[in-house]
Amino acid sequence: MRLLVVEDETRLAASLRRGLQAEGFVVDVASTGPGGLDAARHGDYDAMILDVMLPGLSGYEVVRRLRAEERWLPVLMLSAKDGEYDQADGLDCGADDYLTKPFSYVVLLARLRALLRRGAPERPAVLAVGDLRLDPARRRVTRADAEVALTTREYALLDYLMRRPGEVVSKTELLDHVWDASVETAPNAVEVYVGYLRRKIGRDRLETVRGAGYRLATWPPPHA
């Protein structure tokens, strides 16, 4: 597996290279935004670890340009910016996952393995499941052409579920990918936000699979 690490902190980049090589990865490192973008365009990589604050071009802009060119290389963003809106911005511009600094190396490896398992399926500009539409670029959600107002957390939850329509997604997976991994969050937080989301998109659209998790229905029920 070939990885591209784009990180301008020299010591952190060297540490990531050593650690990832010890896990059996082949690792290339770029230290600027333009350098990382060029490497991602021309290198045959399985995934990229991308810092946000980079010289020349931000990580946000790097991934945004890659996605605009329909390059679907899996991207794990690293950043000291740990606010909800910062993380939402990273995911909205096309990153697959977002990890805040300082981070656990064990968690980094687990997130990276998850990205590699999923691979790089082509992603449409607008997500569509039944009569639901989610436009990441405009941060807009509609149901049957009527706009749905969501909070940042509700939006992130729906975005994740809409990328896995019809699949059962566990509470643990939602906590790992929708909530900040560096902050301990009670499992019932998922239940609370699923409840909020159901009230806005229709209760029958988001199914509970007892003992397993939740599933977004792929068809609009007649009386949702």
PDB file of C-alpha atoms in Angstrom:
ATOM      1  CA  MET A   1       0.000   0.000   0.000  1.00  0.00           C
ATOM      2  CA  ARG A   2       1.374   3.407  -0.984  1.00  0.00           C
ATOM      3  CA  LEU A   3       0.548   6.420   1.157  1.00  0.00           C
ATOM      4  CA  LEU A   4       1.091  10.107   0.597  1.00  0.00           C
ATOM      5  CA  VAL A   5       1.664  12.221   3.724  1.00  0.00           C
ATOM      6  CA  VAL A   6       1.317  15.986   3.226  1.00  0.00           C
ATOM      7  CA  GLU A   7       2.578  17.680   6.398  1.00  0.00           C
ATOM      8  CA  ASP A   8       4.777  20.752   6.854  1.00  0.00           C
ATOM      9  CA  GLU A   9       5.831  20.016  10.452  1.00  0.00           C
ATOM     10  CA  THR A  10       9.127  18.270   9.783  1.00  0.00           C
ATOM     11  CA  ARG A  11       9.265  16.223  12.975  1.00  0.00           C
ATOM     12  CA  LEU A  12       5.662  15.064  12.696  1.00  0.00           C
ATOM     13  CA  ALA A  13       6.113  14.151   9.023  1.00  0.00           C
ATOM     14  CA  ALA A  14       9.235  12.124   9.859  1.00  0.00           C
ATOM     15  CA  SER A  15       7.446  10.407  12.749  1.00  0.00           C
ATOM     16  CA  LEU A  16       4.481   9.501  10.544  1.00  0.00           C
ATOM     17  CA  ARG A  17       6.787   8.151   7.859  1.00  0.00           C
ATOM     18  CA  ARG A  18       8.686   5.953  10.335  1.00  0.00           C
ATOM     19  CA  GLY A  19       5.538   4.673  12.028  1.00  0.00           C
ATOM     20  CA  LEU A  20       3.701   3.919   8.803  1.00  0.00           C
ATOM     21  CA  GLN A  21       6.722   2.253   7.228  1.00  0.00           C
ATOM     22  CA  ALA A  22       6.974   0.050  10.323  1.00  0.00           C
ATOM     23  CA  GLU A  23       3.385  -1.044   9.580  1.00  0.00           C
ATOM     24  CA  GLY A  24       4.430  -2.091   6.082  1.00  0.00           C
ATOM     25  CA  PHE A  25       3.330   0.954   4.066  1.00  0.00           C
ATOM     26  CA  VAL A  26       5.370   2.650   1.356  1.00  0.00           C
ATOM     27  CA  VAL A  27       5.299   6.346   2.289  1.00  0.00           C
ATOM     28  CA  ASP A  28       6.041   9.516   0.325  1.00  0.00           C
ATOM     29  CA  VAL A  29       6.050  12.906   2.034  1.00  0.00           C
ATOM     30  CA  ALA A  30       5.247  16.379   0.685  1.00  0.00           C
ATOM     31  CA  SER A  31       5.623  19.525   2.789  1.00  0.00           C
ATOM     32  CA  THR A  32       3.545  22.090   0.867  1.00  0.00           C
ATOM     33  CA  GLY A  33       0.025  22.300  -0.498  1.00  0.00           C
ATOM     34  CA  PRO A  34       1.092  22.595  -4.163  1.00  0.00           C
ATOM     35  CA  GLY A  35       3.624  19.775  -3.700  1.00  0.00           C
ATOM     36  CA  GLY A  36       0.992  17.516  -2.181  1.00  0.00           C
ATOM     37  CA  LEU A  37      -1.522  18.313  -4.920  1.00  0.00           C
ATOM     38  CA  ASP A  38       1.022  17.537  -7.646  1.00  0.00           C
ATOM     39  CA  ALA A  39       2.032  14.264  -5.979  1.00  0.00           C
ATOM     40  CA  ALA A  40      -1.605  13.199  -5.548  1.00  0.00           C
ATOM     41  CA  ARG A  41      -2.313  13.958  -9.211  1.00  0.00           C
ATOM     42  CA  HIS A  42       0.604  11.973 -10.577  1.00  0.00           C
ATOM     43  CA  GLY A  43       1.333   9.278  -7.978  1.00  0.00           C
ATOM     44  CA  ASP A  44      -0.444   5.960  -7.682  1.00  0.00           C
ATOM     45  CA  TYR A  45      -1.445   6.195  -3.999  1.00  0.00           C
ATOM     46  CA  ASP A  46      -3.941   4.151  -2.014  1.00  0.00           C
ATOM     47  CA  ALA A  47      -4.662   6.986   0.465  1.00  0.00           C
ATOM     48  CA  MET A  48      -3.443  10.406   1.564  1.00  0.00           C
ATOM     49  CA  ILE A  49      -2.918  11.884   5.038  1.00  0.00           C
ATOM     50  CA  LEU A  50      -3.348  15.621   4.594  1.00  0.00           C
ATOM     51  CA  ASP A  51      -2.648  18.498   6.974  1.00  0.00           C
ATOM     52  CA  VAL A  52      -4.995  21.491   6.797  1.00  0.00           C
ATOM     53  CA  MET A  53      -2.606  24.408   7.398  1.00  0.00           C
ATOM     54  CA  LEU A  54      -0.004  24.097   4.637  1.00  0.00           C
ATOM     55  CA  PRO A  55       2.278  26.565   2.834  1.00  0.00           C
ATOM     56  CA  GLY A  56       1.088  27.637  -0.584  1.00  0.00           C
ATOM     57  CA  LEU A  57      -2.311  25.944  -0.547  1.00  0.00           C
ATOM     58  CA  SER A  58      -4.515  24.792   2.320  1.00  0.00           C
ATOM     59  CA  GLY A  59      -5.461  21.165   2.763  1.00  0.00           C
ATOM     60  CA  TYR A  60      -9.077  22.191   2.170  1.00  0.00           C
ATOM     61  CA  GLU A  61      -8.153  23.567  -1.240  1.00  0.00           C
ATOM     62  CA  VAL A  62      -5.988  20.567  -2.107  1.00  0.00           C
ATOM     63  CA  VAL A  63      -8.819  18.090  -1.571  1.00  0.00           C
ATOM     64  CA  ARG A  64     -11.365  20.419  -3.171  1.00  0.00           C
ATOM     65  CA  ARG A  65      -9.280  20.561  -6.366  1.00  0.00           C
ATOM     66  CA  LEU A  66      -8.768  16.806  -6.413  1.00  0.00           C
ATOM     67  CA  ARG A  67     -12.506  16.183  -6.127  1.00  0.00           C
ATOM     68  CA  ALA A  68     -13.266  18.813  -8.793  1.00  0.00           C
ATOM     69  CA  GLU A  69     -10.962  16.823 -11.099  1.00  0.00           C
ATOM     70  CA  GLU A  70     -12.889  13.644 -10.146  1.00  0.00           C
ATOM     71  CA  ARG A  71      -9.894  12.141  -8.359  1.00  0.00           C
ATOM     72  CA  TRP A  72     -11.285   9.966  -5.554  1.00  0.00           C
ATOM     73  CA  LEU A  73      -8.118   9.144  -3.598  1.00  0.00           C
ATOM     74  CA  PRO A  74      -9.209   8.502   0.045  1.00  0.00           C
ATOM     75  CA  VAL A  75      -8.149  11.458   2.220  1.00  0.00           C
ATOM     76  CA  LEU A  76      -7.665  11.561   5.992  1.00  0.00           C
ATOM     77  CA  MET A  77      -7.284  15.157   7.157  1.00  0.00           C
ATOM     78  CA  LEU A  78      -5.135  16.107  10.143  1.00  0.00           C
ATOM     79  CA  SER A  79      -5.556  19.455  11.857  1.00  0.00           C
ATOM     80  CA  ALA A  80      -5.096  21.334  15.116  1.00  0.00           C
ATOM     81  CA  LYS A  81      -8.410  23.044  14.262  1.00  0.00           C
ATOM     82  CA  ASP A  82     -10.848  21.029  16.354  1.00  0.00           C
ATOM     83  CA  GLY A  83     -14.093  22.974  16.075  1.00  0.00           C
ATOM     84  CA  GLU A  84     -17.234  21.340  14.706  1.00  0.00           C
ATOM     85  CA  TYR A  85     -17.369  23.754  11.773  1.00  0.00           C
ATOM     86  CA  ASP A  86     -13.692  23.121  10.951  1.00  0.00           C
ATOM     87  CA  GLN A  87     -14.356  19.391  10.772  1.00  0.00           C
ATOM     88  CA  ALA A  88     -17.556  19.910   8.792  1.00  0.00           C
ATOM     89  CA  ASP A  89     -15.650  22.125   6.315  1.00  0.00           C
ATOM     90  CA  GLY A  90     -13.050  19.402   5.803  1.00  0.00           C
ATOM     91  CA  LEU A  91     -15.661  16.740   5.146  1.00  0.00           C
ATOM     92  CA  ASP A  92     -17.768  19.027   2.972  1.00  0.00           C
ATOM     93  CA  CYS A  93     -14.869  19.877   0.663  1.00  0.00           C
ATOM     94  CA  GLY A  94     -14.294  16.192  -0.011  1.00  0.00           C
ATOM     95  CA  ALA A  95     -12.198  14.597   2.744  1.00  0.00           C
ATOM     96  CA  ASP A  96     -13.214  11.113   3.864  1.00  0.00           C
ATOM     97  CA  ASP A  97     -12.240  11.510   7.518  1.00  0.00           C
ATOM     98  CA  TYR A  98     -10.886  14.184   9.886  1.00  0.00           C
ATOM     99  CA  LEU A  99      -8.611  13.682  12.883  1.00  0.00           C
ATOM    100  CA  THR A 100      -7.588  16.463  15.268  1.00  0.00           C
ATOM    101  CA  LYS A 101      -4.101  17.058  16.658  1.00  0.00           C
ATOM    102  CA  PRO A 102      -2.776  15.863  19.013  1.00  0.00           C
ATOM    103  CA  PHE A 103      -3.995  12.448  17.964  1.00  0.00           C
ATOM    104  CA  SER A 104      -3.581   8.853  19.053  1.00  0.00           C
ATOM    105  CA  TYR A 105      -1.393   6.913  16.622  1.00  0.00           C
ATOM    106  CA  VAL A 106      -3.514   3.822  17.300  1.00  0.00           C
ATOM    107  CA  VAL A 107      -6.639   5.743  16.236  1.00  0.00           C
ATOM    108  CA  LEU A 108      -4.848   7.133  13.175  1.00  0.00           C
ATOM    109  CA  LEU A 109      -3.970   3.615  12.028  1.00  0.00           C
ATOM    110  CA  ALA A 110      -7.510   2.388  12.656  1.00  0.00           C
ATOM    111  CA  ARG A 111      -9.009   5.272  10.671  1.00  0.00           C
ATOM    112  CA  LEU A 112      -6.512   4.686   7.869  1.00  0.00           C
ATOM    113  CA  ARG A 113      -7.300   0.973   7.704  1.00  0.00           C
ATOM    114  CA  ALA A 114     -11.006   1.807   7.513  1.00  0.00           C
ATOM    115  CA  LEU A 115     -10.377   4.138   4.571  1.00  0.00           C
ATOM    116  CA  LEU A 116      -8.319   1.519   2.769  1.00  0.00           C
ATOM    117  CA  ARG A 117     -11.019  -1.114   3.282  1.00  0.00           C
ATOM    118  CA  ARG A 118     -13.626   1.154   1.726  1.00  0.00           C
ATOM    119  CA  GLY A 119     -11.392   2.064  -1.204  1.00  0.00           C
ATOM    120  CA  ALA A 120     -12.144   4.982  -3.494  1.00  0.00           C
ATOM    121  CA  PRO A 121     -15.615   4.690  -5.041  1.00  0.00           C
ATOM    122  CA  GLU A 122     -16.645   7.514  -7.335  1.00  0.00           C
ATOM    123  CA  ARG A 123     -18.722  10.076  -5.491  1.00  0.00           C
ATOM    124  CA  PRO A 124     -21.399  12.224  -7.127  1.00  0.00           C
ATOM    125  CA  ALA A 125     -21.434  15.979  -6.525  1.00  0.00           C
ATOM    126  CA  VAL A 126     -24.916  15.708  -4.981  1.00  0.00           C
ATOM    127  CA  LEU A 127     -25.955  12.727  -2.826  1.00  0.00           C
ATOM    128  CA  ALA A 128     -29.422  11.341  -3.559  1.00  0.00           C
ATOM    129  CA  VAL A 129     -31.367   8.690  -1.647  1.00  0.00           C
ATOM    130  CA  GLY A 130     -35.041   8.408  -2.524  1.00  0.00           C
ATOM    131  CA  ASP A 131     -36.456  11.930  -2.364  1.00  0.00           C
ATOM    132  CA  LEU A 132     -33.593  13.186  -0.174  1.00  0.00           C
ATOM    133  CA  ARG A 133     -30.871  15.328  -1.751  1.00  0.00           C
ATOM    134  CA  LEU A 134     -27.695  16.532  -0.019  1.00  0.00           C
ATOM    135  CA  ASP A 135     -25.421  19.022  -1.777  1.00  0.00           C
ATOM    136  CA  PRO A 136     -22.060  19.179   0.105  1.00  0.00           C
ATOM    137  CA  ALA A 137     -20.774  22.180  -1.850  1.00  0.00           C
ATOM    138  CA  ARG A 138     -23.835  24.309  -1.000  1.00  0.00           C
ATOM    139  CA  ARG A 139     -24.426  22.601   2.359  1.00  0.00           C
ATOM    140  CA  ARG A 140     -28.073  22.184   1.407  1.00  0.00           C
ATOM    141  CA  VAL A 141     -30.503  19.345   2.131  1.00  0.00           C
ATOM    142  CA  THR A 142     -33.904  18.916   0.490  1.00  0.00           C
ATOM    143  CA  ARG A 143     -36.692  16.379   0.840  1.00  0.00           C
ATOM    144  CA  ALA A 144     -39.203  16.179  -2.014  1.00  0.00           C
ATOM    145  CA  ASP A 145     -37.680  19.505  -3.226  1.00  0.00           C
ATOM    146  CA  ALA A 146     -38.444  21.246   0.098  1.00  0.00           C
ATOM    147  CA  GLU A 147     -35.415  22.550   1.978  1.00  0.00           C
ATOM    148  CA  VAL A 148     -34.612  20.909   5.323  1.00  0.00           C
ATOM    149  CA  ALA A 149     -32.801  23.007   7.952  1.00  0.00           C
ATOM    150  CA  LEU A 150     -30.249  20.932   9.889  1.00  0.00           C
ATOM    151  CA  THR A 151     -27.736  21.692  12.628  1.00  0.00           C
ATOM    152  CA  THR A 152     -24.064  20.931  11.985  1.00  0.00           C
ATOM    153  CA  ARG A 153     -24.273  17.605  13.825  1.00  0.00           C
ATOM    154  CA  GLU A 154     -27.533  16.561  12.144  1.00  0.00           C
ATOM    155  CA  TYR A 155     -26.037  17.413   8.759  1.00  0.00           C
ATOM    156  CA  ALA A 156     -22.873  15.381   9.436  1.00  0.00           C
ATOM    157  CA  LEU A 157     -24.975  12.420  10.592  1.00  0.00           C
ATOM    158  CA  LEU A 158     -27.194  12.514   7.503  1.00  0.00           C
ATOM    159  CA  ASP A 159     -24.177  12.943   5.214  1.00  0.00           C
ATOM    160  CA  TYR A 160     -22.562   9.810   6.639  1.00  0.00           C
ATOM    161  CA  LEU A 161     -25.752   7.759   6.358  1.00  0.00           C
ATOM    162  CA  MET A 162     -26.452   8.951   2.810  1.00  0.00           C
ATOM    163  CA  ARG A 163     -23.039   7.690   1.730  1.00  0.00           C
ATOM    164  CA  ARG A 164     -24.148   4.213   2.904  1.00  0.00           C
ATOM    165  CA  PRO A 165     -27.796   3.959   1.785  1.00  0.00           C
ATOM    166  CA  GLY A 166     -29.494   0.740   2.788  1.00  0.00           C
ATOM    167  CA  GLU A 167     -26.541  -0.354   4.947  1.00  0.00           C
ATOM    168  CA  VAL A 168     -26.780  -0.958   8.688  1.00  0.00           C
ATOM    169  CA  VAL A 169     -24.472   1.498  10.447  1.00  0.00           C
ATOM    170  CA  SER A 170     -23.626   0.855  14.101  1.00  0.00           C
ATOM    171  CA  LYS A 171     -23.622   3.441  16.891  1.00  0.00           C
ATOM    172  CA  THR A 172     -19.892   2.883  17.313  1.00  0.00           C
ATOM    173  CA  GLU A 173     -19.214   3.670  13.658  1.00  0.00           C
ATOM    174  CA  LEU A 174     -21.303   6.830  13.867  1.00  0.00           C
ATOM    175  CA  LEU A 175     -19.494   7.945  17.018  1.00  0.00           C
ATOM    176  CA  ASP A 176     -16.140   7.312  15.325  1.00  0.00           C
ATOM    177  CA  HIS A 177     -16.936   9.221  12.151  1.00  0.00           C
ATOM    178  CA  VAL A 178     -19.492  11.890  13.057  1.00  0.00           C
ATOM    179  CA  TRP A 179     -18.301  12.867  16.536  1.00  0.00           C
ATOM    180  CA  ASP A 180     -14.864  14.151  17.566  1.00  0.00           C
ATOM    181  CA  ALA A 181     -12.706  11.120  18.378  1.00  0.00           C
ATOM    182  CA  SER A 182     -10.639  13.119  20.884  1.00  0.00           C
ATOM    183  CA  VAL A 183     -13.691  13.869  23.064  1.00  0.00           C
ATOM    184  CA  GLU A 184     -15.472  11.123  24.973  1.00  0.00           C
ATOM    185  CA  THR A 185     -19.109  11.004  23.891  1.00  0.00           C
ATOM    186  CA  ALA A 186     -21.874   8.906  25.448  1.00  0.00           C
ATOM    187  CA  PRO A 187     -23.421   6.333  23.053  1.00  0.00           C
ATOM    188  CA  ASN A 188     -26.891   7.722  23.736  1.00  0.00           C
ATOM    189  CA  ALA A 189     -25.822  10.915  21.916  1.00  0.00           C
ATOM    190  CA  VAL A 190     -26.350   8.959  18.698  1.00  0.00           C
ATOM    191  CA  GLU A 191     -29.906   8.061  19.733  1.00  0.00           C
ATOM    192  CA  VAL A 192     -30.637  11.691  20.567  1.00  0.00           C
ATOM    193  CA  TYR A 193     -29.462  13.015  17.195  1.00  0.00           C
ATOM    194  CA  VAL A 194     -31.117  10.201  15.273  1.00  0.00           C
ATOM    195  CA  GLY A 195     -34.335  11.329  16.941  1.00  0.00           C
ATOM    196  CA  TYR A 196     -33.742  14.949  15.915  1.00  0.00           C
ATOM    197  CA  LEU A 197     -32.999  13.871  12.345  1.00  0.00           C
ATOM    198  CA  ARG A 198     -36.078  11.658  12.115  1.00  0.00           C
ATOM    199  CA  ARG A 199     -38.337  14.571  12.993  1.00  0.00           C
ATOM    200  CA  LYS A 200     -36.913  16.529  10.058  1.00  0.00           C
ATOM    201  CA  ILE A 201     -36.601  13.933   7.283  1.00  0.00           C
ATOM    202  CA  GLY A 202     -39.450  11.571   8.275  1.00  0.00           C
ATOM    203  CA  ARG A 203     -39.463   8.875  10.931  1.00  0.00           C
ATOM    204  CA  ASP A 204     -39.792   6.009   8.442  1.00  0.00           C
ATOM    205  CA  ARG A 205     -36.741   7.151   6.493  1.00  0.00           C
ATOM    206  CA  LEU A 206     -34.293   6.245   9.266  1.00  0.00           C
ATOM    207  CA  GLU A 207     -34.827   2.714  10.535  1.00  0.00           C
ATOM    208  CA  THR A 208     -33.577   1.190  13.784  1.00  0.00           C
ATOM    209  CA  VAL A 209     -32.132  -2.292  13.353  1.00  0.00           C
ATOM    210  CA  ARG A 210     -32.376  -3.707  16.869  1.00  0.00           C
ATOM    211  CA  GLY A 211     -29.005  -4.634  18.332  1.00  0.00           C
ATOM    212  CA  ALA A 212     -27.135  -3.519  15.191  1.00  0.00           C
ATOM    213  CA  GLY A 213     -27.614   0.166  14.463  1.00  0.00           C
ATOM    214  CA  TYR A 214     -29.463   2.339  11.948  1.00  0.00           C
ATOM    215  CA  ARG A 215     -30.286   2.157   8.260  1.00  0.00           C
ATOM    216  CA  LEU A 216     -31.339   4.930   5.882  1.00  0.00           C
ATOM    217  CA  ALA A 217     -34.211   3.698   3.713  1.00  0.00           C
ATOM    218  CA  THR A 218     -33.465   3.844   0.001  1.00  0.00           C
ATOM    219  CA  TRP A 219     -37.053   4.507  -1.015  1.00  0.00           C
ATOM    220  CA  PRO A 220     -39.504   7.249   0.083  1.00  0.00           C
ATOM    221  CA  PRO A 221     -42.237   5.596   2.174  1.00  0.00           C
ATOM    222  CA  PRO A 222     -45.767   6.637   1.169  1.00  0.00           C
ATOM    223  CA  HIS A 223     -46.708   8.395   4.413  1.00  0.00           C
ATOM    224  CA  ALA A 224     -43.335   9.504   5.873  1.00  0.00           C
TER     225      ALA A 224
END
